[in-house]
Amino acid sequence: QVQLVESGGGLVQPGGSLRLSCAASGSIYVAGDMGWYRQGPGKRRELVAGINSGGDTNYADSVKGRITISRDNAKNTVYLQMNSLKPEDTAVYYCKANILSLVRIRSDYWGQGTQVTVSS
């Protein structure tokens, strides 16, 4: 089994910053693509940013220049540094990881979600 545990969400004022972390643990042989998604009130879940094992990244247009994704392969952890936050960034943020398990089965796993609220 593989678990993803997220941390770092909270309430922040517009223009502020937050750093989210997502640590994968369990029966992991190697972690592949990892990413962050978000789902705002009344909205569909959308990709915020993704990163592959080589460090290549991609971002939603709405967050480019404000949000940076990174990872520590040794710790199977992915981070999301969010700066210049706007009220429209308010959402539950979920991490996703494509994991090759110790028994060589590849699956996608999701974290439980962490709330980010941007409000004055």
Short mmCIF file of C-alpha atoms in Angstrom, two decimals:
data_model
loop_
_atom_site.label_atom_id
_atom_site.label_comp_id
_atom_site.label_asym_id
_atom_site.label_seq_id
_atom_site.Cartn_x
_atom_site.Cartn_y
_atom_site.Cartn_z
CA GLN A 1 0.00 0.00 0.00
CA VAL A 2 0.99 3.58 -0.68
CA GLN A 3 -0.14 6.66 1.23
CA LEU A 4 0.14 10.32 0.32
CA VAL A 5 0.02 12.79 3.19
CA GLU A 6 -0.35 16.49 2.47
CA SER A 7 0.40 19.40 4.75
CA GLY A 8 0.79 23.17 4.66
CA GLY A 9 -2.67 24.45 3.83
CA GLY A 10 -4.40 27.22 5.72
CA LEU A 11 -5.77 30.74 5.63
CA VAL A 12 -3.70 33.47 4.02
CA GLN A 13 -4.35 37.05 2.97
CA PRO A 14 -4.31 38.06 -0.70
CA GLY A 15 -0.73 38.54 -1.82
CA GLY A 16 0.55 36.09 0.77
CA SER A 17 2.41 32.80 0.40
CA LEU A 18 1.98 29.17 1.38
CA ARG A 19 4.06 26.05 0.85
CA LEU A 20 2.32 22.72 0.49
CA SER A 21 4.08 19.40 0.98
CA CYS A 22 3.03 15.90 -0.01
CA ALA A 23 4.98 12.89 1.20
CA ALA A 24 4.48 9.45 -0.30
CA SER A 25 5.20 6.42 1.85
CA GLY A 26 4.65 2.67 1.86
CA SER A 27 5.48 0.05 -0.73
CA ILE A 28 7.28 2.35 -3.15
CA TYR A 29 9.86 1.15 -5.63
CA VAL A 30 9.99 4.42 -7.54
CA ALA A 31 7.77 7.50 -7.80
CA GLY A 32 7.07 8.73 -11.31
CA ASP A 33 5.08 11.78 -12.27
CA MET A 34 3.78 13.82 -9.35
CA GLY A 35 1.45 16.77 -9.33
CA TRP A 36 -0.93 19.08 -7.57
CA TYR A 37 -4.60 19.54 -8.43
CA ARG A 38 -7.22 21.77 -6.89
CA GLN A 39 -10.98 21.90 -6.66
CA GLY A 40 -12.65 25.18 -5.83
CA PRO A 41 -16.22 25.61 -4.61
CA GLY A 42 -18.61 24.52 -7.35
CA LYS A 43 -15.76 23.81 -9.74
CA ARG A 44 -14.21 20.75 -11.30
CA ARG A 45 -10.84 19.45 -10.15
CA GLU A 46 -8.07 20.95 -12.25
CA LEU A 47 -4.33 20.48 -12.67
CA VAL A 48 -2.25 23.18 -11.00
CA ALA A 49 1.25 21.88 -11.69
CA GLY A 50 3.05 18.66 -12.53
CA ILE A 51 6.64 17.40 -12.33
CA ASN A 52 8.26 14.23 -13.63
CA SER A 53 11.07 12.28 -12.04
CA GLY A 54 13.60 14.21 -14.12
CA GLY A 55 12.36 17.54 -12.85
CA ASP A 56 10.49 18.71 -15.94
CA THR A 57 7.51 20.83 -14.93
CA ASN A 58 4.24 22.10 -16.35
CA TYR A 59 1.79 24.65 -14.98
CA ALA A 60 -1.75 25.85 -15.49
CA ASP A 61 -1.75 29.22 -17.20
CA SER A 62 -3.56 30.78 -14.24
CA VAL A 63 -0.66 30.08 -11.87
CA LYS A 64 2.42 30.61 -14.06
CA GLY A 65 4.88 33.00 -12.47
CA ARG A 66 3.29 32.68 -9.02
CA ILE A 67 3.52 28.99 -8.16
CA THR A 68 6.51 26.62 -8.28
CA ILE A 69 6.45 22.85 -8.04
CA SER A 70 9.49 20.89 -6.90
CA ARG A 71 10.30 17.44 -5.57
CA ASP A 72 12.80 15.56 -3.45
CA ASN A 73 13.15 12.12 -5.00
CA ALA A 74 15.06 10.75 -2.02
CA LYS A 75 12.10 11.60 0.22
CA ASN A 76 9.35 10.83 -2.33
CA THR A 77 8.01 14.28 -1.56
CA VAL A 78 6.53 16.95 -3.81
CA TYR A 79 6.20 20.60 -2.86
CA LEU A 80 4.08 23.51 -4.09
CA GLN A 81 5.37 26.99 -3.31
CA MET A 82 2.54 29.46 -3.81
CA ASN A 83 3.24 33.19 -3.88
CA SER A 84 1.11 36.24 -4.67
CA LEU A 85 -1.98 34.28 -3.76
CA LYS A 86 -5.36 35.48 -4.98
CA PRO A 87 -8.88 34.79 -3.68
CA GLU A 88 -9.50 32.67 -6.77
CA ASP A 89 -6.75 30.30 -5.60
CA THR A 90 -9.07 29.24 -2.77
CA ALA A 91 -9.63 25.51 -3.12
CA VAL A 92 -8.90 22.09 -1.72
CA TYR A 93 -5.48 21.11 -3.04
CA TYR A 94 -4.75 17.45 -3.76
CA CYS A 95 -1.47 15.80 -4.64
CA LYS A 96 -1.27 12.90 -7.04
CA ALA A 97 1.57 10.50 -7.62
CA ASN A 98 2.18 7.73 -10.11
CA ILE A 99 3.93 5.03 -8.12
CA LEU A 100 5.66 1.83 -9.15
CA SER A 101 5.25 -0.43 -6.13
CA LEU A 102 7.68 -2.97 -4.73
CA VAL A 103 5.74 -5.70 -6.55
CA ARG A 104 6.15 -3.72 -9.79
CA ILE A 105 2.56 -2.59 -10.14
CA ARG A 106 2.12 1.01 -11.31
CA SER A 107 -0.86 2.98 -10.02
CA ASP A 108 -2.02 6.53 -9.40
CA TYR A 109 -2.51 7.59 -5.80
CA TRP A 110 -4.19 10.68 -4.35
CA GLY A 111 -3.74 12.54 -1.11
CA GLN A 112 -6.63 13.41 1.17
CA GLY A 113 -6.58 17.10 0.25
CA THR A 114 -5.62 20.25 2.13
CA GLN A 115 -7.70 23.43 2.26
CA VAL A 116 -6.20 26.69 1.04
CA THR A 117 -8.26 29.81 1.70
CA VAL A 118 -7.17 33.22 0.42
CA SER A 119 -9.16 35.95 2.09
CA SER A 120 -8.73 39.22 3.90
#
